[in-house]
Amino acid sequence: MGYFLFRRTISFVLTLLAVSVVVFAVMNILPGDPALSILGLDATEDALAALREELGLNEPVLSRYLAWIAGAVQGDFGISQSFRVPVSELIAERLPLTVSLAISGMVVTVILAVALGVAAAANHGKAGDWGIMFLSQLGIAVPAFWLSILLVLLFAVKLRWLPPGGFPGWSEPAAAVRSLILPTVALALVQSAVLARVTRSSALEVMRLDYIRTARAMGFSRRRVLWRHVLPNALIPIVTIVGLQFAALVTGTIVIENVFYLPGLGRLIFQSIANRDLPTVQALVMLFAAIVVTANFIVDLLYLAIDPRLKARS
Amino acid sequence: MIEAAGLTVELGAGQAVREASFVIAPGDRIGIVGESGCGKTMLGLALMGMVPDAGRVSGSLTVDGTQMVGAGEATWQRLRARRVAMIFQEPMAALNPIKRVGETVMEPMMVHLGLGRDAARARALELFREVGIPDPEARLRQFPHEISGGQRQRVLIALALACDPGVLIADEPTTALDANVALRVTQLLVGLAERRTMGLVFISHDLAAVARATERVMVMYGGDIVERGATGEVLVRPRHPYTQGLLSARPSPGNMRATAGRRGRLPTIPGSVPPLAELAPGCRFSGRCPVELDVCRGERPPLRGTMICHRAEEGA
Ligand code: SF4
């Protein structure tokens, strides 16, 4: 157990390091002059030289990388070229929105998917099962941005229940939450369609096992058998997929924030790429990767919490 | 107290149990023997209301006076564990792998008997002692994968006893265990049935274990109870051709005790149990029976004395 944690922590740190190398390499070493890509093809030679100096491009690659890492560890990602403020400030302003969106998206996904998946498994082969499977097939086939537009048309334009986009800021909590409902649903629907299928097949597999028959033989109600015996045992594949989906959700916020005009990290990365704002893009890519790696690390810890057999093996 | 009369379980095109009638009174120890696929397990499941969804149960089955044929799932749920409990063949697979075994045994007491955690825990501890689990305090906190097969079967027995059932159905309880462990588990079940005056239905193809565990025995073939009687009588002087075939593979009925403790080898009767739907409408054993008569295939033999066989009147 302790050894497992130790190994996982080491590999967590190493993965983050590897990610930082790749991110840095892609942005700095690959052919192409950052100064040129920032200023454009018709920049003067003097301007380019000045910018290279400002960006520290004349120093050796290794020391630039080390300087970047040293800064990043302390939360210093340099100055944004387009916004002219520290990148860390830009991130700090937008992070809460994106994190709220991703977490609420994940929570809705899990609740919806587990409820539907377990209901489908409990009604295996009956109408309810077919209905849920059909809906989830539909959900998987539909692209998130298209679904977002549909949701906006229906709930914002036609019914006028919810705002079509934009974000009033956290100073107005009720309005802020309202403006996050549609984006959350748009994010969650597609993901929960996938997860509901995983939940269903995992639950069906567990339901065939001997210890479920034991639980039934003990006179427990179907509901109790389902939620207390089947579901906990069916969680391992569910958690695996949730880990992967969290990554998809975090990157999904890029699309969703742009559709709904939400000032989060996703929108920031979009703008930074358009503005060729190298330090900001680099920091954001690193941040997104770190979130994904961290999610996988947490999933590994969850396995341990769920299945005592893994503790014995590790 | 379980009373079955004409209890029948239809599965698809065939009858997995055909018109079974018997009584299990408190303290009775009854064996059900036969090859696999002869309906033993299905009969056990029928007594728990747990035949597969596709199965249809008819006839009469009363548990403590309540008619259970046609009873809904909710009615059965009130009976299971409290009146009738069942343990299964594979102790490896029959315990929830992610629950501590103590929690598993406590759960029915908390759900059905309304005990609090502490009371349930104290009773689980008592049960673990009763079924002979060493160091029960420590065992309570262990997971199934941390204990041996024999200990797991004891945990399952403790679980089955948790709500003090009147009848315990044990489906091949010793088949997956080593010979010595199997012997001790058999002795444990006998002791428990006696101490608690609990009915015990011991389903097994291991004739030695059945001889040791039970007072009465029912021999099943093709869903029929073909012969029944006192265990010593039936296993020593089998009268039905199928029972005779079942026993002929064993050295000799007389020295059964000498071979006791060795694993019951599968008896060899020429041929194998045909699928349910292909069984003859008359005597299920016709086709494999060495002393078959012309009437056997088409006409169902009547119950004569202790067996159903057309040769019964000859005193076969
Ligand atoms: S009824 Fe006929 S076929 Fe069946 S066991 Fe008796 S003799 Fe054999």
XYZ file of C-alpha atoms and ligand atoms in Angstrom:
638
model
C 0.000 0.000 0.000
C 2.666 2.515 1.050
C 4.848 1.241 -1.746
C 2.029 1.643 -4.231
C 1.443 5.233 -3.144
C 5.156 5.951 -3.370
C 5.377 4.489 -6.865
C 2.293 6.331 -8.041
C 3.514 9.626 -6.636
C 6.895 9.250 -8.332
C 5.272 8.429 -11.656
C 2.867 11.348 -11.171
C 5.786 13.759 -10.789
C 7.722 12.185 -13.665
C 4.697 12.410 -15.947
C 4.285 16.090 -15.145
C 7.977 16.645 -15.919
C 7.696 14.773 -19.198
C 4.630 16.820 -20.103
C 6.498 20.033 -19.347
C 9.369 18.967 -21.622
C 7.000 18.158 -24.468
C 5.028 21.373 -24.050
C 8.190 23.425 -23.915
C 9.724 21.605 -26.883
C 6.675 22.048 -29.052
C 6.535 25.750 -28.300
C 10.256 26.552 -28.409
C 12.408 24.080 -30.276
C 10.338 22.990 -33.194
C 11.079 24.910 -36.405
C 9.514 28.336 -36.473
C 10.540 31.559 -34.834
C 8.288 32.563 -31.931
C 9.145 36.194 -32.487
C 8.216 35.891 -36.140
C 4.967 34.114 -35.365
C 4.073 36.815 -32.882
C 4.903 39.797 -35.010
C 3.906 38.371 -38.344
C 5.723 38.070 -41.669
C 6.098 41.776 -42.329
C 7.887 42.616 -39.087
C 11.185 44.458 -39.365
C 14.445 42.712 -38.493
C 14.999 45.179 -35.618
C 11.637 44.528 -34.090
C 12.205 40.787 -34.300
C 15.584 41.050 -32.638
C 14.181 43.189 -29.872
C 11.363 40.757 -29.232
C 13.762 37.790 -29.261
C 15.795 39.562 -26.623
C 12.680 40.318 -24.577
C 11.522 36.699 -24.799
C 14.962 35.463 -23.819
C 15.214 33.527 -27.047
C 18.910 34.198 -27.398
C 19.769 32.119 -24.385
C 20.414 28.374 -24.665
C 17.332 26.195 -24.782
C 18.139 24.305 -21.610
C 18.513 27.383 -19.443
C 15.325 28.811 -20.901
C 13.518 25.584 -20.013
C 14.909 25.575 -16.487
C 13.984 29.213 -16.017
C 10.442 28.453 -17.207
C 10.083 25.472 -14.873
C 11.557 27.361 -11.927
C 9.038 30.117 -12.536
C 6.132 27.757 -13.145
C 6.707 25.927 -9.861
C 6.301 29.258 -8.085
C 3.286 30.150 -10.183
C 5.178 32.583 -12.380
C 4.506 31.953 -16.064
C 5.915 35.209 -17.351
C 4.079 38.143 -18.881
C 1.293 37.724 -21.391
C 2.209 39.351 -24.660
C -1.288 40.305 -25.658
C -2.755 41.268 -22.284
C 0.444 42.793 -20.910
C -0.211 41.398 -17.424
C 1.333 38.363 -15.663
C -0.030 35.113 -17.104
C -0.653 33.887 -13.569
C -3.065 36.774 -13.065
C -4.970 35.885 -16.221
C -5.210 32.293 -15.054
C -6.228 33.173 -11.511
C -9.074 35.301 -12.828
C -10.441 32.575 -15.102
C -9.606 29.374 -13.303
C -12.605 29.382 -10.903
C -15.065 29.523 -13.782
C -13.492 26.674 -15.721
C -13.024 24.533 -12.638
C -16.648 25.100 -11.569
C -17.804 24.216 -15.048
C -15.689 21.050 -15.237
C -16.608 19.868 -11.739
C -20.320 20.576 -12.062
C -20.204 18.904 -15.483
C -18.558 15.863 -13.956
C -20.997 15.699 -11.039
C -24.016 15.920 -13.334
C -22.433 13.349 -15.647
C -21.847 10.843 -12.868
C -25.281 11.261 -11.250
C -27.109 11.025 -14.557
C -25.027 8.151 -15.881
C -25.108 6.026 -12.757
C -28.840 6.496 -12.311
C -29.582 5.663 -15.941
C -27.019 2.875 -16.193
C -28.219 1.118 -13.048
C -31.857 1.572 -14.078
C -31.083 0.049 -17.474
C -29.265 -2.903 -15.893
C -32.107 -3.469 -13.434
C -34.567 -3.601 -16.339
C -32.268 -5.626 -18.539
C -33.965 -6.625 -21.797
C -37.139 -4.683 -21.016
C -38.508 -1.466 -22.471
C -36.735 0.782 -19.953
C -33.393 -0.731 -20.871
C -33.988 -0.285 -24.596
C -35.158 3.286 -24.108
C -32.130 4.299 -22.065
C -29.754 2.599 -24.472
C -31.384 4.327 -27.431
C -31.086 7.742 -25.757
C -27.475 7.144 -24.871
C -26.698 6.071 -28.426
C -28.226 9.340 -29.531
C -26.198 11.223 -26.922
C -22.973 9.647 -28.112
C -23.679 10.462 -31.745
C -24.428 14.148 -31.145
C -21.502 16.649 -31.140
C -21.328 18.794 -27.995
C -21.306 22.143 -29.774
C -24.366 21.236 -31.832
C -26.164 20.127 -28.702
C -25.163 23.419 -27.050
C -26.714 25.392 -29.875
C -29.906 23.344 -29.630
C -30.060 23.930 -25.879
C -29.560 27.661 -26.358
C -32.267 27.803 -29.020
C -34.737 25.932 -26.858
C -34.132 27.152 -23.307
C -32.706 30.624 -23.941
C -34.207 31.849 -27.188
C -37.590 30.121 -27.250
C -38.502 29.499 -23.600
C -36.319 32.301 -22.181
C -35.692 30.346 -18.981
C -31.953 30.750 -19.019
C -29.444 33.233 -20.437
C -28.034 32.265 -23.848
C -24.462 32.983 -22.833
C -22.119 35.336 -21.056
C -21.188 35.420 -17.424
C -22.198 38.093 -14.903
C -19.319 37.361 -12.496
C -19.314 35.702 -9.099
C -20.510 38.861 -7.355
C -24.002 37.850 -8.466
C -24.076 34.219 -7.372
C -27.625 33.386 -8.475
C -27.148 34.830 -11.942
C -23.722 33.199 -12.179
C -25.158 29.781 -11.400
C -28.003 30.309 -13.864
C -25.593 31.152 -16.623
C -23.640 27.962 -15.940
C -26.639 25.611 -16.166
C -26.813 25.276 -19.953
C -23.040 24.911 -20.420
C -22.965 22.267 -17.680
C -25.805 20.317 -19.250
C -24.201 20.581 -22.685
C -20.941 19.235 -21.281
C -22.572 16.507 -19.207
C -25.142 15.059 -21.611
C -22.668 13.675 -24.101
C -20.310 12.371 -21.427
C -23.072 10.769 -19.389
C -24.319 8.950 -22.485
C -20.962 7.191 -22.669
C -20.742 6.617 -18.928
C -24.302 5.269 -18.680
C -23.369 2.497 -21.106
C -20.261 1.639 -19.135
C -22.276 1.625 -15.908
C -24.928 -0.622 -17.405
C -22.573 -3.245 -18.793
C -20.446 -3.233 -15.655
C -23.525 -3.642 -13.458
C -24.888 -6.437 -15.662
C -21.589 -8.250 -15.347
C -21.602 -8.002 -11.559
C -25.264 -9.039 -11.341
C -24.400 -12.473 -12.715
C -21.896 -13.164 -9.947
C -22.357 -15.587 -7.074
C -22.181 -13.038 -4.288
C -25.130 -11.176 -5.755
C -27.086 -14.418 -5.573
C -25.956 -14.653 -1.944
C -27.278 -11.154 -1.290
C -30.606 -12.078 -2.889
C -30.716 -15.251 -0.819
C -30.405 -13.064 2.278
C -33.768 -11.535 1.451
C -32.478 -8.060 0.627
C -34.718 -5.924 -1.542
C -33.829 -5.534 -5.202
C -32.969 -1.907 -4.548
C -30.613 -2.770 -1.725
C -28.917 -5.488 -3.754
C -28.522 -3.080 -6.651
C -27.147 -0.077 -4.764
C -25.271 -1.727 -1.909
C -23.897 -4.830 -3.591
C -23.936 -4.461 -7.370
C -22.972 -0.811 -7.765
C -19.938 -0.690 -5.433
C -18.514 -3.704 -7.224
C -19.302 -2.244 -10.624
C -17.460 0.998 -9.784
C -13.956 0.073 -10.951
C -14.588 0.382 -14.703
C -16.858 3.358 -14.013
C -14.105 5.197 -12.169
C -11.634 4.422 -14.963
C -13.918 6.008 -17.517
C -14.697 8.947 -15.223
C -10.948 9.631 -15.055
C -10.707 9.680 -18.833
C -13.873 11.714 -19.103
C -12.612 14.348 -16.728
C -9.816 14.980 -19.200
C -12.368 15.161 -21.999
C -14.531 17.498 -19.918
C -11.645 19.855 -19.168
C -10.730 20.092 -22.825
C -14.437 20.193 -23.659
C -14.674 23.462 -21.750
C -12.626 25.077 -24.546
C -15.461 24.508 -27.006
C -18.262 25.133 -24.532
C -16.800 28.376 -23.166
C -16.540 29.679 -26.684
C -20.077 28.715 -27.570
C -21.482 30.307 -24.404
C -19.083 33.286 -24.211
C -17.809 32.304 -20.794
C -14.598 34.052 -19.712
C -12.745 30.920 -18.577
C -9.475 29.254 -19.385
C -10.907 27.664 -22.510
C -11.766 31.025 -23.945
C -8.413 32.378 -22.821
C -6.484 29.667 -24.639
C -8.524 30.348 -27.748
C -7.744 34.070 -27.608
C -4.077 33.486 -26.792
C -3.621 31.208 -29.761
C -5.287 33.762 -31.999
C -3.033 36.467 -30.566
C 0.080 34.260 -30.770
C 0.592 34.916 -27.090
C 3.288 32.324 -26.518
C 3.818 32.427 -22.715
C 0.078 32.270 -22.086
C -0.537 29.375 -24.479
C 2.424 27.512 -23.041
C 1.199 27.999 -19.465
C -2.356 26.990 -20.340
C -1.374 23.863 -22.221
C 0.790 22.886 -19.272
C -2.074 23.608 -16.884
C -4.596 21.548 -18.839
C -2.139 18.662 -19.033
C -1.471 18.924 -15.306
C -5.208 18.785 -14.569
C -5.545 15.636 -16.663
C -2.535 13.940 -15.067
C -3.809 14.872 -11.620
C -7.234 13.432 -12.429
C -5.611 10.124 -13.368
C -3.601 10.161 -10.165
C -6.788 10.652 -8.158
C -8.438 7.790 -10.049
C -5.601 5.496 -9.014
C -6.151 6.484 -5.395
C -9.885 5.846 -5.783
C -9.211 2.298 -6.982
C -7.458 1.652 -3.695
C -10.370 3.036 -1.737
C -12.879 0.907 -3.647
C -11.200 -2.465 -3.963
C -9.375 -3.951 -0.971
C -7.922 -6.674 -3.191
C -5.737 -4.087 -4.921
C -4.237 -3.109 -1.596
C -3.187 -6.689 -1.068
C -1.631 -6.962 -4.512
C 0.229 -3.668 -4.513
C -41.509 -26.322 8.287
C -41.613 -26.721 4.509
C -44.252 -28.777 2.746
C -44.096 -29.397 -0.984
C -46.851 -31.175 -2.879
C -46.617 -31.703 -6.613
C -44.039 -28.927 -6.784
C -43.028 -28.459 -10.403
C -40.516 -26.112 -12.005
C -40.794 -25.622 -15.738
C -37.833 -24.188 -17.571
C -38.315 -23.526 -21.254
C -39.575 -26.708 -22.894
C -38.696 -29.029 -20.010
C -39.477 -29.682 -16.392
C -36.461 -29.178 -14.152
C -38.477 -30.462 -11.181
C -41.523 -32.684 -11.696
C -44.173 -33.034 -9.023
C -41.921 -33.172 -6.006
C -43.626 -33.839 -2.679
C -41.927 -33.880 0.697
C -41.959 -32.378 4.156
C -39.057 -30.784 5.962
C -39.802 -30.501 9.670
C -37.662 -28.704 12.270
C -34.504 -30.693 12.909
C -34.898 -32.885 9.810
C -31.734 -33.551 7.905
C -32.528 -34.459 4.326
C -30.107 -35.218 1.533
C -30.781 -34.678 -2.144
C -28.475 -36.692 -4.378
C -28.109 -37.264 -8.084
C -25.859 -36.369 -10.984
C -25.473 -32.732 -11.938
C -28.303 -31.539 -14.126
C -30.866 -33.758 -12.434
C -32.754 -30.893 -10.783
C -31.225 -30.822 -7.287
C -30.122 -27.215 -7.390
C -33.331 -26.088 -9.082
C -35.336 -27.737 -6.312
C -33.198 -25.911 -3.730
C -33.700 -22.589 -5.538
C -37.446 -23.251 -5.719
C -37.497 -23.509 -1.920
C -35.953 -20.009 -1.841
C -38.228 -18.542 -4.516
C -35.128 -18.024 -6.590
C -35.728 -20.012 -9.765
C -34.521 -18.060 -12.838
C -36.900 -15.475 -14.291
C -37.713 -17.797 -17.185
C -38.805 -20.578 -14.801
C -42.444 -21.319 -13.907
C -43.322 -22.857 -10.576
C -46.574 -24.744 -9.986
C -48.018 -27.181 -7.486
C -47.950 -26.346 -3.813
C -45.170 -25.143 -1.547
C -45.906 -23.905 1.943
C -43.373 -22.415 4.295
C -44.637 -22.319 7.887
C -48.156 -22.605 6.518
C -47.934 -19.830 3.926
C -48.551 -20.845 0.330
C -45.547 -19.641 -1.640
C -46.395 -20.793 -5.162
C -47.478 -17.635 -6.926
C -46.176 -15.439 -4.092
C -44.524 -12.216 -5.154
C -40.901 -11.242 -4.737
C -41.715 -9.098 -1.690
C -43.279 -12.062 0.139
C -40.256 -14.191 -0.622
C -37.937 -11.450 0.613
C -39.594 -11.607 4.035
C -38.978 -15.356 4.175
C -35.423 -15.533 2.944
C -32.760 -15.526 5.639
C -35.412 -15.481 8.385
C -37.258 -18.739 7.567
C -35.203 -20.371 4.844
C -31.540 -19.677 4.134
C -29.248 -21.093 1.497
C -25.524 -21.518 1.025
C -23.924 -22.221 -2.299
C -21.180 -24.304 -3.768
C -18.373 -21.822 -4.380
C -17.333 -20.090 -1.174
C -14.659 -18.297 -3.213
C -17.249 -16.436 -5.253
C -20.193 -16.287 -2.876
C -18.886 -13.469 -0.665
C -18.891 -9.822 -1.668
C -15.169 -9.222 -2.364
C -15.107 -5.583 -1.286
C -16.888 -6.007 2.039
C -15.266 -7.082 5.272
C -16.722 -10.483 6.150
C -17.938 -9.113 9.475
C -19.941 -6.427 7.683
C -21.381 -9.057 5.368
C -22.622 -11.136 8.293
C -23.915 -8.067 10.151
C -25.923 -6.733 7.221
C -28.943 -9.099 7.381
C -29.217 -8.636 11.153
C -29.258 -4.871 10.774
C -31.677 -4.949 7.831
C -34.053 -7.705 8.927
C -33.804 -7.756 12.715
C -33.320 -4.044 13.192
C -30.164 -4.503 15.259
C -27.773 -1.592 15.701
C -24.175 -1.884 14.598
C -22.840 -2.887 18.006
C -25.496 -5.503 18.645
C -25.085 -6.920 15.157
C -21.340 -7.014 15.623
C -21.661 -8.856 18.919
C -23.953 -11.415 17.326
C -21.673 -11.837 14.320
C -18.872 -12.560 16.769
C -21.035 -15.172 18.502
C -21.918 -16.744 15.156
C -18.262 -16.873 14.119
C -17.521 -18.738 17.364
C -20.471 -21.064 16.788
C -19.277 -22.038 13.308
C -15.751 -22.588 14.571
C -13.879 -19.672 13.072
C -10.621 -19.227 14.988
C -9.697 -15.751 16.241
C -13.152 -14.381 15.323
C -12.381 -10.804 16.427
C -9.659 -10.504 13.811
C -11.648 -12.381 11.156
C -14.531 -9.906 11.347
C -12.296 -7.216 9.922
C -10.865 -9.291 7.086
C -11.847 -9.377 3.442
C -12.848 -12.622 1.704
C -9.581 -12.820 -0.245
C -7.653 -12.801 3.008
C -9.106 -16.056 4.366
C -9.070 -19.684 3.233
C -11.811 -21.505 1.345
C -12.886 -23.477 4.407
C -13.069 -20.319 6.521
C -15.061 -18.630 3.803
C -17.578 -21.474 3.784
C -17.866 -21.065 7.555
C -18.446 -17.341 7.104
C -21.219 -18.174 4.630
C -22.749 -20.583 7.109
C -22.591 -17.872 9.790
C -24.256 -15.498 7.320
C -27.002 -18.030 6.591
C -27.592 -18.450 10.335
C -27.651 -14.705 10.992
C -31.422 -14.446 11.143
C -31.927 -17.848 12.739
C -33.698 -19.616 9.853
C -35.871 -22.686 10.373
C -34.388 -24.454 7.380
C -30.907 -24.250 5.878
C -30.414 -25.378 2.294
C -26.814 -26.269 1.548
C -26.133 -26.692 -2.173
C -22.948 -28.726 -2.641
C -21.481 -27.061 0.456
C -18.365 -29.223 0.504
C -17.680 -29.815 -3.187
C -15.169 -26.993 -3.568
C -13.310 -27.835 -0.357
C -10.381 -30.141 0.483
C -11.384 -33.527 1.860
C -10.507 -32.791 5.491
C -12.086 -29.352 5.420
C -15.152 -30.825 3.727
C -15.486 -33.386 6.471
C -15.349 -30.743 9.194
C -17.834 -28.487 7.418
C -20.218 -31.445 7.085
C -19.886 -32.194 10.784
C -20.450 -28.522 11.566
C -23.699 -28.464 9.567
C -24.968 -31.598 11.330
C -24.105 -30.144 14.721
C -25.805 -26.851 13.937
C -28.973 -28.558 12.714
C -29.121 -30.612 15.898
C -28.380 -27.795 18.332
C -30.788 -25.377 16.714
C -33.391 -27.985 15.708
C -33.043 -26.470 12.294
C -34.060 -28.308 9.121
C -31.086 -29.087 6.882
C -31.363 -29.815 3.168
C -28.009 -31.169 2.066
C -27.695 -31.183 -1.724
C -24.685 -33.085 -2.984
C -23.416 -35.638 -5.440
C -20.916 -36.721 -2.786
C -22.683 -39.798 -1.401
C -20.247 -40.194 1.473
C -20.961 -36.675 2.662
C -24.707 -37.218 2.336
C -24.418 -40.489 4.263
C -22.680 -38.619 7.045
C -24.877 -35.537 7.098
C -28.446 -36.763 6.701
C -31.109 -39.042 8.118
C -33.312 -39.173 5.061
C -32.395 -38.918 1.411
C -34.156 -38.170 -1.858
C -32.552 -39.391 -5.079
C -33.284 -37.161 -8.060
C -33.062 -37.926 -11.728
C -34.376 -35.806 -14.581
C -36.397 -33.666 -12.191
C -38.107 -36.637 -10.542
C -37.540 -37.790 -6.999
C -37.055 -41.415 -8.062
C -36.331 -42.930 -4.669
C -36.452 -41.815 -1.074
C -36.085 -43.195 2.377
C -33.819 -43.431 5.385
C -30.318 -42.512 4.252
C -28.750 -45.715 5.587
C -31.412 -47.824 3.937
C -31.343 -46.173 0.505
C -27.573 -45.922 0.236
C -26.930 -49.426 1.541
C -29.771 -51.257 -0.201
C -30.717 -49.120 -3.186
C -33.837 -50.380 -4.957
C -34.318 -47.995 -7.835
C -32.218 -48.869 -10.914
C -30.857 -45.317 -11.029
C -29.792 -45.346 -7.377
C -28.192 -48.720 -7.938
C -26.272 -47.303 -10.884
C -25.265 -44.279 -8.850
C -23.884 -46.482 -6.113
C -22.292 -49.167 -8.295
C -19.376 -46.896 -9.021
C -18.520 -46.926 -5.341
C -16.492 -49.832 -3.925
C -19.495 -51.355 -2.168
C -22.197 -49.796 -0.095
C -21.025 -51.755 2.942
C -17.614 -50.175 3.169
C -18.903 -46.693 2.526
C -17.715 -45.763 5.960
C -14.232 -46.993 5.183
C -13.988 -44.728 2.203
C -15.612 -41.884 4.027
C -13.539 -38.774 3.913
C -12.202 -39.463 0.434
C -13.742 -37.306 -2.258
C -16.891 -38.763 -3.754
C -15.946 -39.649 -7.287
C -18.620 -39.043 -9.864
C -20.468 -42.338 -10.231
C -20.382 -43.784 -13.703
C -23.623 -44.786 -15.318
C -23.497 -45.453 -19.053
C -24.575 -42.384 -20.969
C -25.138 -38.955 -19.499
C -28.079 -36.906 -18.279
C -29.894 -35.740 -21.425
C -31.011 -32.109 -21.748
C -34.326 -31.331 -20.042
C -36.366 -31.032 -23.214
C -35.184 -34.427 -24.475
C -36.199 -36.429 -21.424
C -38.696 -39.225 -22.040
C -42.246 -38.354 -21.011
C -42.495 -41.553 -18.976
C -39.687 -42.627 -16.710
C -36.896 -40.074 -16.976
C -34.323 -42.836 -16.651
C -35.551 -44.849 -19.624
C -32.897 -44.946 -22.304
C -30.132 -45.324 -19.749
C -31.836 -47.888 -17.552
C -30.341 -51.401 -17.770
C -33.609 -53.117 -16.799
C -36.008 -51.000 -18.855
C -39.467 -52.325 -19.754
C -41.587 -51.516 -22.796
C -43.932 -49.258 -20.857
C -41.157 -47.191 -19.298
C -40.585 -44.665 -22.066
C -44.119 -43.565 -22.572
C -45.783 -44.134 -19.258
C -44.868 -42.420 -16.055
C -44.242 -44.964 -13.294
C -46.436 -44.492 -10.234
C -45.089 -43.953 -6.745
C -44.870 -47.341 -5.064
C -43.581 -47.356 -1.539
C -40.297 -45.480 -1.624
C -39.705 -45.137 -5.351
C -41.177 -44.504 -8.758
C -40.331 -47.364 -11.127
C -42.341 -49.780 -13.237
C -40.359 -52.608 -11.770
C -41.322 -51.646 -8.225
C -44.010 -54.312 -7.876
C -41.456 -57.000 -8.687
C -39.577 -55.827 -5.635
C -36.627 -54.965 -7.843
S -39.406 -47.206 -14.712
Fe -38.427 -48.513 -16.207
S -36.847 -47.270 -17.094
Fe -37.498 -46.285 -15.258
S -36.090 -46.994 -13.758
Fe -37.834 -48.322 -13.624
S -37.330 -49.974 -15.003
Fe -35.892 -48.383 -15.451
